[in-house]
C-alpha positions as protocol buffer text, in pm:
chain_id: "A"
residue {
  index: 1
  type: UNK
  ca { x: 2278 y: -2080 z: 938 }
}
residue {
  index: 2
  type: UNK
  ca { x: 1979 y: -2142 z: 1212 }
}
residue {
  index: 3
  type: UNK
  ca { x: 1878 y: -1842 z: 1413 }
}
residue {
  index: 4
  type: UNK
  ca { x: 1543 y: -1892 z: 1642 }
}
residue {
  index: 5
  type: UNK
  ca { x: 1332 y: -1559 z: 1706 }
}
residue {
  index: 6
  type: UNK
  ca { x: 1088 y: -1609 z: 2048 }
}
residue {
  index: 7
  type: UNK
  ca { x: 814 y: -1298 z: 2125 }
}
residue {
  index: 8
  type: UNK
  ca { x: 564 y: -1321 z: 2374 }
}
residue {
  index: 9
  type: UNK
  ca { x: 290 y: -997 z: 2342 }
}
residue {
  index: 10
  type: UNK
  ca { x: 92 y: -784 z: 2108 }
}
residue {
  index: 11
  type: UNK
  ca { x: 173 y: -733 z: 1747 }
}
residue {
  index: 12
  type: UNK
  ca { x: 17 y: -684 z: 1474 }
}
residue {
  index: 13
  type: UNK
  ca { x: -17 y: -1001 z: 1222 }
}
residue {
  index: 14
  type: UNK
  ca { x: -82 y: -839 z: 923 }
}
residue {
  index: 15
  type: UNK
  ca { x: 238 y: -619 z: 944 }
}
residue {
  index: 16
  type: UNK
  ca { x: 417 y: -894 z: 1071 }
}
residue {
  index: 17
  type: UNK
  ca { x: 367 y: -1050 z: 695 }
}
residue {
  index: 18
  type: UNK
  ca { x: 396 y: -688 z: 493 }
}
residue {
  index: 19
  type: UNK
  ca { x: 721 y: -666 z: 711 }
}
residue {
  index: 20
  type: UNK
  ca { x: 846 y: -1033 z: 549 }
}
residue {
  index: 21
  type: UNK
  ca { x: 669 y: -935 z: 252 }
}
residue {
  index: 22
  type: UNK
  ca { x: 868 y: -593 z: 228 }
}
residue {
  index: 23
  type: UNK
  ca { x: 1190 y: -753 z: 284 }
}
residue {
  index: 24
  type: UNK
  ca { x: 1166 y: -975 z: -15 }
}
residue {
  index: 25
  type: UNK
  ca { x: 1085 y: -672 z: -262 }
}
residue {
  index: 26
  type: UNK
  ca { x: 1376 y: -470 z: -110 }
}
residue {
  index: 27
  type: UNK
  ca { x: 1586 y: -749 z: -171 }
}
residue {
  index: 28
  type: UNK
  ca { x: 1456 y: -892 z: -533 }
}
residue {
  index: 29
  type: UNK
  ca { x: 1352 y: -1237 z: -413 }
}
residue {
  index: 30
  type: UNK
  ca { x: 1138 y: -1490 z: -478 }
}
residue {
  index: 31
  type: UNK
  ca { x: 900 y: -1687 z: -251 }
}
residue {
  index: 32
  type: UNK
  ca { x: 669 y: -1951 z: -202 }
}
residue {
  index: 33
  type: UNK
  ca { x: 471 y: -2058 z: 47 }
}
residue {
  index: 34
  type: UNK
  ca { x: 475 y: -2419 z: 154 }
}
residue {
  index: 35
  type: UNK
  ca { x: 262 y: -2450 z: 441 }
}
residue {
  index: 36
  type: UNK
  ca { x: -19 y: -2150 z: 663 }
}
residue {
  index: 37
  type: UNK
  ca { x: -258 y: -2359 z: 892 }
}
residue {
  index: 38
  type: UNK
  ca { x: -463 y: -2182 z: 1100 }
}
residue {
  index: 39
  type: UNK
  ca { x: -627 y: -2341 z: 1392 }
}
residue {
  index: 40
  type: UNK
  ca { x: -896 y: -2198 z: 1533 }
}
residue {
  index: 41
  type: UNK
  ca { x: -991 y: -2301 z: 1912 }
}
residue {
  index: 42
  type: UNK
  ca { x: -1296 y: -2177 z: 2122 }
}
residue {
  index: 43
  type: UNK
  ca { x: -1066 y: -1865 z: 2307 }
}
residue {
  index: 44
  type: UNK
  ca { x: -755 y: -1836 z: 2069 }
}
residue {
  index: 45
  type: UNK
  ca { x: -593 y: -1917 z: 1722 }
}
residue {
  index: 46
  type: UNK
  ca { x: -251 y: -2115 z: 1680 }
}
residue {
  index: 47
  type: UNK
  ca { x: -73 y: -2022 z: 1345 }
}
residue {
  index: 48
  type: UNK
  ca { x: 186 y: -2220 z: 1155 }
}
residue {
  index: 49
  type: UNK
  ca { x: 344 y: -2033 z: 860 }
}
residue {
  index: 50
  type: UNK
  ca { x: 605 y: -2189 z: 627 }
}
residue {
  index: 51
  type: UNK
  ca { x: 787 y: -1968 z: 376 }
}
residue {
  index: 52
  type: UNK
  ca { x: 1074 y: -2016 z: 141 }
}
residue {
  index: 53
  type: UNK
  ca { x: 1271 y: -1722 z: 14 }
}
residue {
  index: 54
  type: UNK
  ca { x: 1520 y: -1744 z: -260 }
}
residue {
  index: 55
  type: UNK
  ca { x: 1748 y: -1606 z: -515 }
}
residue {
  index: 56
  type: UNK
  ca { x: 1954 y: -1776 z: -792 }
}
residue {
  index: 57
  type: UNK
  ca { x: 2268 y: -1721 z: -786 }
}
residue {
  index: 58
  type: UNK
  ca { x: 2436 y: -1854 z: -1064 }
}
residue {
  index: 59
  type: UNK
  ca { x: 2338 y: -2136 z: -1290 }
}
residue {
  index: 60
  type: UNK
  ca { x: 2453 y: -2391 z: -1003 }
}
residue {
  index: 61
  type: UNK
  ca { x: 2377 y: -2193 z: -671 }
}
residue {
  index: 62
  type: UNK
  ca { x: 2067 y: -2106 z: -516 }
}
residue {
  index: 63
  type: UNK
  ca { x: 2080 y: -1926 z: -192 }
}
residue {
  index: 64
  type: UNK
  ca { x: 1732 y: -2041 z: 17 }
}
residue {
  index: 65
  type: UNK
  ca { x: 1609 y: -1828 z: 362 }
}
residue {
  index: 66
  type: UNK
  ca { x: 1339 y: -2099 z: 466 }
}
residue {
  index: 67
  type: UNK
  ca { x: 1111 y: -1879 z: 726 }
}
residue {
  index: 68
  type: UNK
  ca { x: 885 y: -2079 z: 1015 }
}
residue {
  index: 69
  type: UNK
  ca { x: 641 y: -1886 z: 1219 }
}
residue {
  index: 70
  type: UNK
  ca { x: 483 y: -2046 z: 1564 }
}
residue {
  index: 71
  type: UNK
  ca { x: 164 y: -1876 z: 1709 }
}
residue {
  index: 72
  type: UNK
  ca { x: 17 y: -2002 z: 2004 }
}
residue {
  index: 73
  type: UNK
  ca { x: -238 y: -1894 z: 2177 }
}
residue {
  index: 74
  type: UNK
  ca { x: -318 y: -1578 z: 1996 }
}
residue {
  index: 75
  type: UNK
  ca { x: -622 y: -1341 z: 2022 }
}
residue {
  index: 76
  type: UNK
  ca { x: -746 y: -1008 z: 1930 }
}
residue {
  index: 77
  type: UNK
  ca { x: -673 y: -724 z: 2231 }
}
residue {
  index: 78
  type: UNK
  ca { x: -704 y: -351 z: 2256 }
}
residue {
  index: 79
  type: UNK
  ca { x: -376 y: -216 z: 2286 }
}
residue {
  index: 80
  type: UNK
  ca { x: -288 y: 143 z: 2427 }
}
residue {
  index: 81
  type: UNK
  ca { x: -55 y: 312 z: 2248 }
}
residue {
  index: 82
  type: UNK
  ca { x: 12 y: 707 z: 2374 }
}
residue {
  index: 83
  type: UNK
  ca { x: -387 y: 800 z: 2368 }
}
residue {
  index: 84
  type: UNK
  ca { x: -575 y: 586 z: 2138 }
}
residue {
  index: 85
  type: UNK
  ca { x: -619 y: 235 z: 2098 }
}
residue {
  index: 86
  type: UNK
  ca { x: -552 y: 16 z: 1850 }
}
residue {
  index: 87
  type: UNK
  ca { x: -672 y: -364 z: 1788 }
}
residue {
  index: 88
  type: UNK
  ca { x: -421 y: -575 z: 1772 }
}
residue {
  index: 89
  type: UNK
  ca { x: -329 y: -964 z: 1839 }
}
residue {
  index: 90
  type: UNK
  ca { x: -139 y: -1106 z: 2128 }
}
residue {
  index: 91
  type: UNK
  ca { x: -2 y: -1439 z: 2174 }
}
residue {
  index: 92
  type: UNK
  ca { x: 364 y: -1617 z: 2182 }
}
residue {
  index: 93
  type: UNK
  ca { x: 554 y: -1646 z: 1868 }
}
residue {
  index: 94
  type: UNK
  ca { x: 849 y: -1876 z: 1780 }
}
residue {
  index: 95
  type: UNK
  ca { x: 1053 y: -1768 z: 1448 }
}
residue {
  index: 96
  type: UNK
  ca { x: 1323 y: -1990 z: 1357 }
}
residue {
  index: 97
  type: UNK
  ca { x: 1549 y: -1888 z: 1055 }
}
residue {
  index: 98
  type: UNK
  ca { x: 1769 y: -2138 z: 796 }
}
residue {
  index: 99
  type: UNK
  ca { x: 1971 y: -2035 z: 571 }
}
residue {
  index: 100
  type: UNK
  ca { x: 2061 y: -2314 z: 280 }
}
residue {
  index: 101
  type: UNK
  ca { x: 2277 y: -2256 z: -42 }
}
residue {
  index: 102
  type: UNK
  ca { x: 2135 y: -2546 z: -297 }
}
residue {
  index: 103
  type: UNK
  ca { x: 2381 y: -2647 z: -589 }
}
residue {
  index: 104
  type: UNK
  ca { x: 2358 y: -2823 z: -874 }
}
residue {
  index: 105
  type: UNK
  ca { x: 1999 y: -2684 z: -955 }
}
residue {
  index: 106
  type: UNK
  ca { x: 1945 y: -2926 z: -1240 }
}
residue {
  index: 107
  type: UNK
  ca { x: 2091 y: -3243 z: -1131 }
}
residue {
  index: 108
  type: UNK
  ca { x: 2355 y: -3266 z: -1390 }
}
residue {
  index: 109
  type: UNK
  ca { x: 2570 y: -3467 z: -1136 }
}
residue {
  index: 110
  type: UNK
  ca { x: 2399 y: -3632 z: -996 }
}
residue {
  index: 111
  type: UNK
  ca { x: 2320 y: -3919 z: -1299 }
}
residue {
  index: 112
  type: UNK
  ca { x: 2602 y: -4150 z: -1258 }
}
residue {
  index: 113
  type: UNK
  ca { x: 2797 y: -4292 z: -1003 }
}
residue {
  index: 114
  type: UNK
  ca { x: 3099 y: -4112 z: -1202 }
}
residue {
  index: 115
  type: UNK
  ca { x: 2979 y: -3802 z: -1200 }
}
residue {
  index: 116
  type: UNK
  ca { x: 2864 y: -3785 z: -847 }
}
residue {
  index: 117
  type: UNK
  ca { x: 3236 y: -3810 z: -795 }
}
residue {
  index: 118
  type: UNK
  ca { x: 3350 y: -3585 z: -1023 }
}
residue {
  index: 119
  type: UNK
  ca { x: 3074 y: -3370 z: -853 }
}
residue {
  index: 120
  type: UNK
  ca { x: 3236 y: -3440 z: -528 }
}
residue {
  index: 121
  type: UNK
  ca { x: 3589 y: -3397 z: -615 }
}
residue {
  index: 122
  type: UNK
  ca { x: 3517 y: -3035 z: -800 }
}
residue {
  index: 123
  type: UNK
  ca { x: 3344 y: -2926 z: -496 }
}
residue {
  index: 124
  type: UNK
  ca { x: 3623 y: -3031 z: -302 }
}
residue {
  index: 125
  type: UNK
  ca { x: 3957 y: -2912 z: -464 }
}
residue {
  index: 126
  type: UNK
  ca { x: 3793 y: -2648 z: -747 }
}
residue {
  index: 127
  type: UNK
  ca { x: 3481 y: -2487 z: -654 }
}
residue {
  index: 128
  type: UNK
  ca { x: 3543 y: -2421 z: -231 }
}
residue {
  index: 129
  type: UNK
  ca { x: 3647 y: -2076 z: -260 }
}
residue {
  index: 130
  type: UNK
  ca { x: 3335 y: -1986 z: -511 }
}
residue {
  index: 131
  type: UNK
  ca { x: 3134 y: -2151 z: -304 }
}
residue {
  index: 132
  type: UNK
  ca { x: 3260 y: -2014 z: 52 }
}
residue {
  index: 133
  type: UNK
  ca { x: 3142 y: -1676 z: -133 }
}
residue {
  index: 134
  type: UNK
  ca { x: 2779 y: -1751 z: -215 }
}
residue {
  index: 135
  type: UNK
  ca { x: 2753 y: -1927 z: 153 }
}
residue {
  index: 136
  type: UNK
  ca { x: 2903 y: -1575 z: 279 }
}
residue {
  index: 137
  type: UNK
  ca { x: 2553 y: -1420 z: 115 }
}
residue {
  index: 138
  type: UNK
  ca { x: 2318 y: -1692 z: 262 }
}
residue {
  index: 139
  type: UNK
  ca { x: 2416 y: -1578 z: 610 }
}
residue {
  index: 140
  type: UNK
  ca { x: 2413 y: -1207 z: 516 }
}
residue {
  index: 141
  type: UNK
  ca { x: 2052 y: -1279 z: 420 }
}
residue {
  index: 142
  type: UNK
  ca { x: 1974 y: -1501 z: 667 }
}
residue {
  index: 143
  type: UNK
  ca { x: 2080 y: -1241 z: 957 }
}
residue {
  index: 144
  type: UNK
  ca { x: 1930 y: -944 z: 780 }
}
residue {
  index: 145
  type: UNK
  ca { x: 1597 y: -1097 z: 754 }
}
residue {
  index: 146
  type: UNK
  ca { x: 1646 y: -1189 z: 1157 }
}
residue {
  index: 147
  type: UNK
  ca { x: 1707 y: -883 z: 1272 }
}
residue {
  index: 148
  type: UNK
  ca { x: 1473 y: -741 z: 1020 }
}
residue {
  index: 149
  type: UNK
  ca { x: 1231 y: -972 z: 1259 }
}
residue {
  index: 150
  type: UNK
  ca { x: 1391 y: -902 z: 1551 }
}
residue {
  index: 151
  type: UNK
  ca { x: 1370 y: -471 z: 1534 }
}
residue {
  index: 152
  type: UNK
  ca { x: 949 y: -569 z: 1391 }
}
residue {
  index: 153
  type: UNK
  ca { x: 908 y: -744 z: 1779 }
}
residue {
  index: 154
  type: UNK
  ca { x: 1115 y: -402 z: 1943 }
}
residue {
  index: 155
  type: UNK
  ca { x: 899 y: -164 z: 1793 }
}
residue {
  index: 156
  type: UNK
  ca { x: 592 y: -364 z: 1981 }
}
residue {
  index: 157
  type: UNK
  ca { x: 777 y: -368 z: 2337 }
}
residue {
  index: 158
  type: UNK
  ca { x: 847 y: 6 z: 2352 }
}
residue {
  index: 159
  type: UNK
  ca { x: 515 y: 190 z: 2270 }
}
residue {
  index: 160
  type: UNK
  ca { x: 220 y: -105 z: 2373 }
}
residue {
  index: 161
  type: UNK
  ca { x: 50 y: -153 z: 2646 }
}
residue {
  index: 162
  type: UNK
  ca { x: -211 y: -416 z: 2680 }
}
């Protein structure tokens, strides 16, 4: 599963993370940041964020939501929302979304040649209906957390105006 997520406008980065953030508690998973770079220029900030969101499964499965978030050009605006005004960030974002299901967590199989094909051959004739299940919850995940994303950008087009 690969889903890509483009906004261009204001939003709020710290809600953007308690909104990833909050998705993980409601759903019981784990995380772990591999990469945030922030570069700072003269006018504006470009932000790289690399999250990985997970959940065992079973003792072979582990179903992985790998999150990457693309700032460019962001600074900090006033924003007009009904009467008041709020300071917020502005900028264009790029989201893209994978969805992985890992097996074979501990490497039993993959020791000797043997077992690499006995791996192979289980996977093939024994284990394609359990696994066509846990891939069924990777992309459940993957598009929850998307549109999750997707209804966080909404809420900014409908009631800002820079």
């Amino acid at each position: 599963e690969n889903k890509h997520l483009t906004y261009d406008g204001p939003f709020d980065l710290k809600e953007l993370y308690d909104t990833i953030e909050q998705w993980i508690i409601s759903k019981h998973k784990e995380k772990e940041i591999k990469m945030k770079r922030d570069h700072v220029e003269k006018t504006h900030k470009n932000i790289e964020y690399f999250l990985e969101i997970w959940e065992d499964m079973e003792d072979l499965y582990r179903n992985i939501v790998r999150i990457r978030i693309l700032i460019k050009d962001m600074k900090d605006v006033n924003v007009k929302i009904g009467k008041s005004s709020k300071k917020m960030n502005k900028g264009h974002i790029l989201v893209t979304f994978d969805g992985i299901l890992e097996s074979d967590l501990e490497g039993k199989w993959e020791g000797k040649p043997i077992y690499f094909v006995g791996r192979w051959i289980f996977e093939r004739y024994f284990f394609k209906f359990h696994q066509k299940r846990w891939e069924s919850h990777v992309a459940k995940d993957t598009n929850d957390l998307y549109n999750t994303m997707r209804i966080f950008f909404q809420s900014y087009n409908t009631q800002a105006k820079v």
